[in-house]
mmCIF file of C-alpha atoms in Angstrom:
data_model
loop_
_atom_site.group_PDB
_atom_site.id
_atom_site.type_symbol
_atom_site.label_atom_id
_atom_site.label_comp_id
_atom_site.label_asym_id
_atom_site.label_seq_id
_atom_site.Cartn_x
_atom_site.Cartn_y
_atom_site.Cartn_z
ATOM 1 C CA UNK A 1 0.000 0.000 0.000
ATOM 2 C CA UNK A 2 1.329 4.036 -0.874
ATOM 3 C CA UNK A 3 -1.086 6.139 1.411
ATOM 4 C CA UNK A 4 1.526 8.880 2.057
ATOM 5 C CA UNK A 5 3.714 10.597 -0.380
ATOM 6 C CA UNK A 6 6.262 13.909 -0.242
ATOM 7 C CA UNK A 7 7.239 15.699 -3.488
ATOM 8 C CA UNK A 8 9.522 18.602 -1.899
ATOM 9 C CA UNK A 9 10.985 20.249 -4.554
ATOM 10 C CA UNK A 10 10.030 23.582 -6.431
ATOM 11 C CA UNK A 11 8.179 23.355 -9.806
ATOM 12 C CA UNK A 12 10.966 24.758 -11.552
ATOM 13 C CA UNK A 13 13.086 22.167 -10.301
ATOM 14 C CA UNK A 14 10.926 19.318 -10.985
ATOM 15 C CA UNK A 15 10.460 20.066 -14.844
ATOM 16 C CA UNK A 16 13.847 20.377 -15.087
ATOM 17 C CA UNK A 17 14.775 17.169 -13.571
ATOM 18 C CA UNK A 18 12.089 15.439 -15.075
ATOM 19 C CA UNK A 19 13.367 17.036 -18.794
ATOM 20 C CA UNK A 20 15.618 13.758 -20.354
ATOM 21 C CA UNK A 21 13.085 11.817 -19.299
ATOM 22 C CA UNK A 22 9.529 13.962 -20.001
ATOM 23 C CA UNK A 23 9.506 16.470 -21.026
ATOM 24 C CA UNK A 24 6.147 18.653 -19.045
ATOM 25 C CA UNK A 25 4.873 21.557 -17.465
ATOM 26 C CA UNK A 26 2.965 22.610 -14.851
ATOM 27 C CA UNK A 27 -0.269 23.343 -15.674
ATOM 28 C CA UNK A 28 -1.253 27.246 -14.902
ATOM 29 C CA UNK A 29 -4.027 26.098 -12.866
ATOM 30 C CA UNK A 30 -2.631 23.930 -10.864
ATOM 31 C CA UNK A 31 -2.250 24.725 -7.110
ATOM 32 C CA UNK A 32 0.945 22.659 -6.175
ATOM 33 C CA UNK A 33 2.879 23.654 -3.451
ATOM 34 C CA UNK A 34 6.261 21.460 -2.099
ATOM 35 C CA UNK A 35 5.132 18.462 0.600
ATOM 36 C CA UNK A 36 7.112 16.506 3.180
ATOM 37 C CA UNK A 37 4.100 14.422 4.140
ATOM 38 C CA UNK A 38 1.276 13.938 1.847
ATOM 39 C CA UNK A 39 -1.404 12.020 3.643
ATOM 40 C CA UNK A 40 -3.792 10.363 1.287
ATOM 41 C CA UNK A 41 -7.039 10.191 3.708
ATOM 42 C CA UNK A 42 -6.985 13.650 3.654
ATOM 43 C CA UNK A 43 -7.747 13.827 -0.317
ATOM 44 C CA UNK A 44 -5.490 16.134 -1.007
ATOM 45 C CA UNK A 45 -3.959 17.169 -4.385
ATOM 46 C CA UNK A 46 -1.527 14.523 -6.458
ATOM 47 C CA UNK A 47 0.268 15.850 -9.758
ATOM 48 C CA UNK A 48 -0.464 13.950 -12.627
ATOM 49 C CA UNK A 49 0.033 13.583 -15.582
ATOM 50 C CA UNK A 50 -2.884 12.058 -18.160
ATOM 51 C CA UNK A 51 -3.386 10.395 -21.143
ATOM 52 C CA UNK A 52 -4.904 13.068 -23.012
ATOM 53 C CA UNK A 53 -2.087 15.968 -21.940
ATOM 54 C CA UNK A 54 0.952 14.412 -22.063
ATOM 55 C CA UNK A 55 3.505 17.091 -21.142
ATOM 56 C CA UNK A 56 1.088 19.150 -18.757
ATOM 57 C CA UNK A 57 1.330 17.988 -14.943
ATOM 58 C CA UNK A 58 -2.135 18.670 -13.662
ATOM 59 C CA UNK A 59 -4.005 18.299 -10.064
ATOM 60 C CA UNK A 60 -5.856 15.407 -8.991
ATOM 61 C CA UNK A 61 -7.384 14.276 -5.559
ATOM 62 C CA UNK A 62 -6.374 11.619 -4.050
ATOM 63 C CA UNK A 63 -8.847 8.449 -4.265
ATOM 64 C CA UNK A 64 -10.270 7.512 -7.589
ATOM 65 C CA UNK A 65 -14.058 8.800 -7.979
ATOM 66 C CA UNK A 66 -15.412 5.853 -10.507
ATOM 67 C CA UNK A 67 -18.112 7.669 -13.016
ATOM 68 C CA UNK A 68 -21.114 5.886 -11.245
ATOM 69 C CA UNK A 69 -20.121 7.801 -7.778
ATOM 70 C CA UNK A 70 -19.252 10.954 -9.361
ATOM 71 C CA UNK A 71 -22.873 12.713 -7.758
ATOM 72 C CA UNK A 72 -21.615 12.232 -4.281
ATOM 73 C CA UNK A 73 -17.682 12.069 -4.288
ATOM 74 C CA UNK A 74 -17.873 11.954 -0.221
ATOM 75 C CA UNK A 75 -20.115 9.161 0.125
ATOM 76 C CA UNK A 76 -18.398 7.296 -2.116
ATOM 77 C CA UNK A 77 -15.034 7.531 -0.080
ATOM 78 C CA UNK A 78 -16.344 6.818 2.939
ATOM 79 C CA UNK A 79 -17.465 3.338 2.215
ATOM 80 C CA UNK A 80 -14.749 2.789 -0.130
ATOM 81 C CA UNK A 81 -10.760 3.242 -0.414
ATOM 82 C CA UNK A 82 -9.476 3.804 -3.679
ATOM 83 C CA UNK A 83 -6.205 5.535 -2.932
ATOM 84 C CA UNK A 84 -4.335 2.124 -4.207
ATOM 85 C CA UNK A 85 -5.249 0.050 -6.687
ATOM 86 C CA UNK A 86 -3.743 -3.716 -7.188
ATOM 87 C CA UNK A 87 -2.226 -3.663 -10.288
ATOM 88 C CA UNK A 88 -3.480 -7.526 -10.813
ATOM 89 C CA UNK A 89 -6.853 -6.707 -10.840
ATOM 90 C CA UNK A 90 -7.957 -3.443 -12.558
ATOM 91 C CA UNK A 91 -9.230 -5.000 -15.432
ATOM 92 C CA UNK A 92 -11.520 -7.103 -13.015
ATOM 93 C CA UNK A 93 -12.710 -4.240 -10.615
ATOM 94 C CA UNK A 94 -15.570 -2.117 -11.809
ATOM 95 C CA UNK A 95 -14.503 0.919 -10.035
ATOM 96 C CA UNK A 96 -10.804 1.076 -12.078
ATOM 97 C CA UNK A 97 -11.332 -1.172 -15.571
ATOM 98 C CA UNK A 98 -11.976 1.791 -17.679
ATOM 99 C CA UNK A 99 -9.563 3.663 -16.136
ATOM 100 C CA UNK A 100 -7.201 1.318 -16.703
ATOM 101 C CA UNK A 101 -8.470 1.200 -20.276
ATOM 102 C CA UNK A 102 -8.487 4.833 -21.122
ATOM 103 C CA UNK A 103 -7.623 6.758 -18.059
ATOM 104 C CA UNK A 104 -3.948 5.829 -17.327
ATOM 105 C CA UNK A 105 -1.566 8.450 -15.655
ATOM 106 C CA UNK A 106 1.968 8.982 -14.269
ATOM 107 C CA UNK A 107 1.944 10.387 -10.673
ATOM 108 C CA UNK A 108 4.623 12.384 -9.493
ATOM 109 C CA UNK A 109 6.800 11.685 -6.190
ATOM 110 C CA UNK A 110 9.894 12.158 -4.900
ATOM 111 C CA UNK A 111 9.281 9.598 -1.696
ATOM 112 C CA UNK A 112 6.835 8.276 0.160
ATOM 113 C CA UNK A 113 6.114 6.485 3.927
ATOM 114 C CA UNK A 114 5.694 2.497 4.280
ATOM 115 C CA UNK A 115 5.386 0.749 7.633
ATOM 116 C CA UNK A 116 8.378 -1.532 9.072
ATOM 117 C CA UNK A 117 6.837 -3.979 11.746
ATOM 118 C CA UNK A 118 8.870 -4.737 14.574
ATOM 119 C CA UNK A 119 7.637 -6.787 17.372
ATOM 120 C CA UNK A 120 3.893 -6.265 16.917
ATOM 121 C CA UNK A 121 4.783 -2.159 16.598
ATOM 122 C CA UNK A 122 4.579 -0.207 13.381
ATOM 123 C CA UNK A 123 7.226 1.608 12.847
ATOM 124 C CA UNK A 124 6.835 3.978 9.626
ATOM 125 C CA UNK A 125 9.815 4.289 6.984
ATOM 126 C CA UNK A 126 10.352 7.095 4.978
ATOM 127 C CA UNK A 127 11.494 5.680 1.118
ATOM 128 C CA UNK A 128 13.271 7.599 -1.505
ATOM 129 C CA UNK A 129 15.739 7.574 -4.923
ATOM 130 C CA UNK A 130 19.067 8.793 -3.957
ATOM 131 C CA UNK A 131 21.655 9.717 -6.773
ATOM 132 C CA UNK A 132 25.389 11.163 -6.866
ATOM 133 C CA UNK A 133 23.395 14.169 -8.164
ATOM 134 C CA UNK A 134 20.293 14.097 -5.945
ATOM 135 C CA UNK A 135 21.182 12.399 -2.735
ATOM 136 C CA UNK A 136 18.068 13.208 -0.792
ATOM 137 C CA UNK A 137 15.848 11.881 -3.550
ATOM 138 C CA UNK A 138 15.050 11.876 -7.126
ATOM 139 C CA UNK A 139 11.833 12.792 -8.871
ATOM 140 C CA UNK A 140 9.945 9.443 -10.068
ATOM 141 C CA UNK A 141 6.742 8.398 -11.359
ATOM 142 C CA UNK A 142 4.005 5.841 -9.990
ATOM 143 C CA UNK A 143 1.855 4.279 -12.305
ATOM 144 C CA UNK A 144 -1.688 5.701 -11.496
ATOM 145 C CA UNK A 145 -5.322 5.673 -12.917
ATOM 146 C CA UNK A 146 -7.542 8.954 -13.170
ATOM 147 C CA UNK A 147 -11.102 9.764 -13.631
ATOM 148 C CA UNK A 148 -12.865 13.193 -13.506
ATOM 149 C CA UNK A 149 -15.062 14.026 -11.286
ATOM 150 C CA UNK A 150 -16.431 17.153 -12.889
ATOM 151 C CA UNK A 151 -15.182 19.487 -15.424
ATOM 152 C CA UNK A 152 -12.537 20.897 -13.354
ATOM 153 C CA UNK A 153 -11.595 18.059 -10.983
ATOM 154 C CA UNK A 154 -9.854 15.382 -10.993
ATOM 155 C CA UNK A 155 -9.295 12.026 -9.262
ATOM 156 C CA UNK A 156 -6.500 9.519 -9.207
ATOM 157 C CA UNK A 157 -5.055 5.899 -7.503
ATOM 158 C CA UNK A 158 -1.764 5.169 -7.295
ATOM 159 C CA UNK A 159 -1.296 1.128 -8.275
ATOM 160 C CA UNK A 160 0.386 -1.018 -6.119
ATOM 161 C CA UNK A 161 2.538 -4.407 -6.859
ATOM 162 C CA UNK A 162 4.329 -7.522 -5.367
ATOM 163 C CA UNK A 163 7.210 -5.998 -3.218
ATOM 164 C CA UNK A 164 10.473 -6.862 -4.841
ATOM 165 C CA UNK A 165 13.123 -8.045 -2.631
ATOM 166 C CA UNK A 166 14.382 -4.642 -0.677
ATOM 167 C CA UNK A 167 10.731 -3.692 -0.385
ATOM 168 C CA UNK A 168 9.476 -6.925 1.127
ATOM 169 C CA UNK A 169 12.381 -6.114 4.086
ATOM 170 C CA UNK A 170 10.432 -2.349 4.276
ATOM 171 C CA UNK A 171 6.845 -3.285 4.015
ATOM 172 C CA UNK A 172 7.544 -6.575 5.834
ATOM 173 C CA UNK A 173 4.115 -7.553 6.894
ATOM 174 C CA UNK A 174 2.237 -6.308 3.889
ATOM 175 C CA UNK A 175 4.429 -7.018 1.060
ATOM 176 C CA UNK A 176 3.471 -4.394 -1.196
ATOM 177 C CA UNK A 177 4.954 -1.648 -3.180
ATOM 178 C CA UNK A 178 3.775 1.137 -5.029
ATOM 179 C CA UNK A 179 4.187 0.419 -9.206
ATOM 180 C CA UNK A 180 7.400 2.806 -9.490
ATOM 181 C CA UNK A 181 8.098 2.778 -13.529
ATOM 182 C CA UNK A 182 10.998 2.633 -15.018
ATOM 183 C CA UNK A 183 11.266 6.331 -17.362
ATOM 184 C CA UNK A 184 11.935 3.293 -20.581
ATOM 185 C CA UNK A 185 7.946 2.966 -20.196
ATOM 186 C CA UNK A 186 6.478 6.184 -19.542
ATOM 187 C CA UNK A 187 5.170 6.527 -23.337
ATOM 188 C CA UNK A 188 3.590 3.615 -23.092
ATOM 189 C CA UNK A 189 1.993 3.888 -20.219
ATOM 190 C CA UNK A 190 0.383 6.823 -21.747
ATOM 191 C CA UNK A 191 -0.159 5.475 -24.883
ATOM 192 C CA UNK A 192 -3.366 4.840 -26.061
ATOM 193 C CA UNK A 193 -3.060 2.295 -28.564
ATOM 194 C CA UNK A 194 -1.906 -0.077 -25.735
ATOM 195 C CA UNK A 195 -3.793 -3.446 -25.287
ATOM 196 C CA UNK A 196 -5.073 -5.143 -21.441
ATOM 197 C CA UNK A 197 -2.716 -7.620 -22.268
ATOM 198 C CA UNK A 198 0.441 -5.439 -23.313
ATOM 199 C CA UNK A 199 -0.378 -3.083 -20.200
ATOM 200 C CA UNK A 200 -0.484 -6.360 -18.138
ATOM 201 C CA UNK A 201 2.959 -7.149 -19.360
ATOM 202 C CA UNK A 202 4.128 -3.617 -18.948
ATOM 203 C CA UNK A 203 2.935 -3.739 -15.098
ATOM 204 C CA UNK A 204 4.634 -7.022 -14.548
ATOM 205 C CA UNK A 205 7.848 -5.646 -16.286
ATOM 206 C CA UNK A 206 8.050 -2.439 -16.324
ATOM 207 C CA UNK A 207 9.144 -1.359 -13.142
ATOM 208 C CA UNK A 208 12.047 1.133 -12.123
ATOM 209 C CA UNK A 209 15.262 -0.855 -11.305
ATOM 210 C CA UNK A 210 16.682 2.296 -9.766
ATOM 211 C CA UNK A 211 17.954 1.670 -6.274
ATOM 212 C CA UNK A 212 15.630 2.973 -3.266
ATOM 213 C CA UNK A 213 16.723 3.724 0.535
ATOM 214 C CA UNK A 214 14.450 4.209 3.350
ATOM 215 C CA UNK A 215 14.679 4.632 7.058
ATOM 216 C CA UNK A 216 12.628 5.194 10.156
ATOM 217 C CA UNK A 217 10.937 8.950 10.891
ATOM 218 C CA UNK A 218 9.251 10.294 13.817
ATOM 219 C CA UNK A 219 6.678 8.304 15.432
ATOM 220 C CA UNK A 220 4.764 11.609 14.520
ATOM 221 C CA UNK A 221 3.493 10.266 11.044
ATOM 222 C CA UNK A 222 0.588 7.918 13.313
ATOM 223 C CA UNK A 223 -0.578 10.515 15.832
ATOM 224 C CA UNK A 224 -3.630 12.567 15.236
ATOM 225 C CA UNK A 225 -3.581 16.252 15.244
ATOM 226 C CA UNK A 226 -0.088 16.578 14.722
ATOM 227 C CA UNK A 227 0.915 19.059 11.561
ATOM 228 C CA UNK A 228 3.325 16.691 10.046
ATOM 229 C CA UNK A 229 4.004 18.137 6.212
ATOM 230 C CA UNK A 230 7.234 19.743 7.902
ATOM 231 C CA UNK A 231 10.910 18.863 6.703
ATOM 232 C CA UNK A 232 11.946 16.820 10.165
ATOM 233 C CA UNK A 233 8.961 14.374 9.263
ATOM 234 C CA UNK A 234 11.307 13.241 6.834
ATOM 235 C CA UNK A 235 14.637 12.438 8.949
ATOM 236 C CA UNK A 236 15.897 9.522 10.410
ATOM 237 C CA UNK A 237 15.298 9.549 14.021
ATOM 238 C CA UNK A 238 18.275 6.509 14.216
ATOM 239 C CA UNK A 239 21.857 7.428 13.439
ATOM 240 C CA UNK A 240 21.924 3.140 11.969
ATOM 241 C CA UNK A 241 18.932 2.072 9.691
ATOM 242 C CA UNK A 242 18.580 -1.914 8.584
ATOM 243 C CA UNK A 243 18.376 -1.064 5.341
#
């Protein structure tokens, strides 16, 4: 599961780190500010970027709003959580096949939180993509599915995956990761030409071998009331981290 995400940087910054591999801009509308903690129960804004708008990086709330729901968004995500989607099954769920169809989207990060389990305790685990150039992260892209909600809002789910081998040691009791895609595939995750079974293959394949770190924050990320999109939400509260 990816319910919390952080994408700290400027926008400036962003489309210029994202240019060799994307090349996008912010859309003029779009109200993105920098985030240290992004907490998806809260709704708030991802940036995206769709099918239809391939080099614009646009808003979109957090938790996909199927078109059947799209009269009362708040009911909706009260009886159901569609921040994550399994990537195994969107072609079989109602609420994300066509989505997955015809409403595929990148979704921009730069880390997000997991939770390490240790002795019955959850411990939560900040994850990023440290380079010689970027060591407190690089900007990546989750594969996501959209849907709009009305003609000025949109909604989006991050898709999840088998943990591969450093995040089954992170995520130790779940076992999940978010679908973190390699740049080689961002066209064709956009493209719409793309079969179920070729984006099936692309899910299964496709995903970033870049390498991740993580280590343990601030016990801070699980209490209520607690303002937590601040920079030391971030830090490692241990100067020696397991992974």
């Amino acid at each position: 599961m990816c319910y919390s995400t952080a994408l700290r940087k400027e926008r400036e910054k962003i489309e210029k780190e994202l240019r060799n591999q994307i090349n996008v801009k912010f859309d003029a509308q779009s109200t993105y500010q920098p985030y240290f903690h992004l907490n998806g129960f809260t709704h708030g804004n991802l940036q995206i970027i769709k099918m239809d708008q391939p080099d614009i990086i646009t808003d979109a709330s957090w938790g996909l709003i199927p078109d059947w729901a799209i009269h009362n968004p708040e009911v909706f995500r009260k009886k159901s959580n569609t921040l994550n989607a399994r990537s195994e099954s969107i072609f079989e769920k109602p609420t994300y096949r066509d989505s997955a169809e015809n409403k595929r989207c990148l979704i921009l990060a730069d880390g997000f939180f997991e939770p390490h389990h240790e002795n019955g305790k959850a411990i939560p685990y900040f994850c990023y993509q440290p380079s010689k150039s970027n060591p407190k992260g690089e900007v990546f892209l989750f594969a996501g599915l959209y849907n709009e909600i009305d003609d000025k809002t949109l909604s989006a789910t991050i898709l999840t995956t088998e943990a591969n081998d450093f995040f089954m040691e992170v995520h130790n009791k779940g076992k999940r990761m978010p679908l973190i895609l390699d740049p080689h595939y961002f066209e064709d995750w956009l493209d719409e030409g793309m079969s179920n079974q070729q984006i099936n293959e692309l899910m299964a394949t496709g995903i970033s071998k870049k390498q991740f770190s993580a280590h343990p924050v601030s016990n801070d990320f699980y209490k209520k009331g607690i303002d937590t999109n601040k920079p030391y939400i971030i830090e490692e509260v241990q100067k020696n981290t397991l992974f």
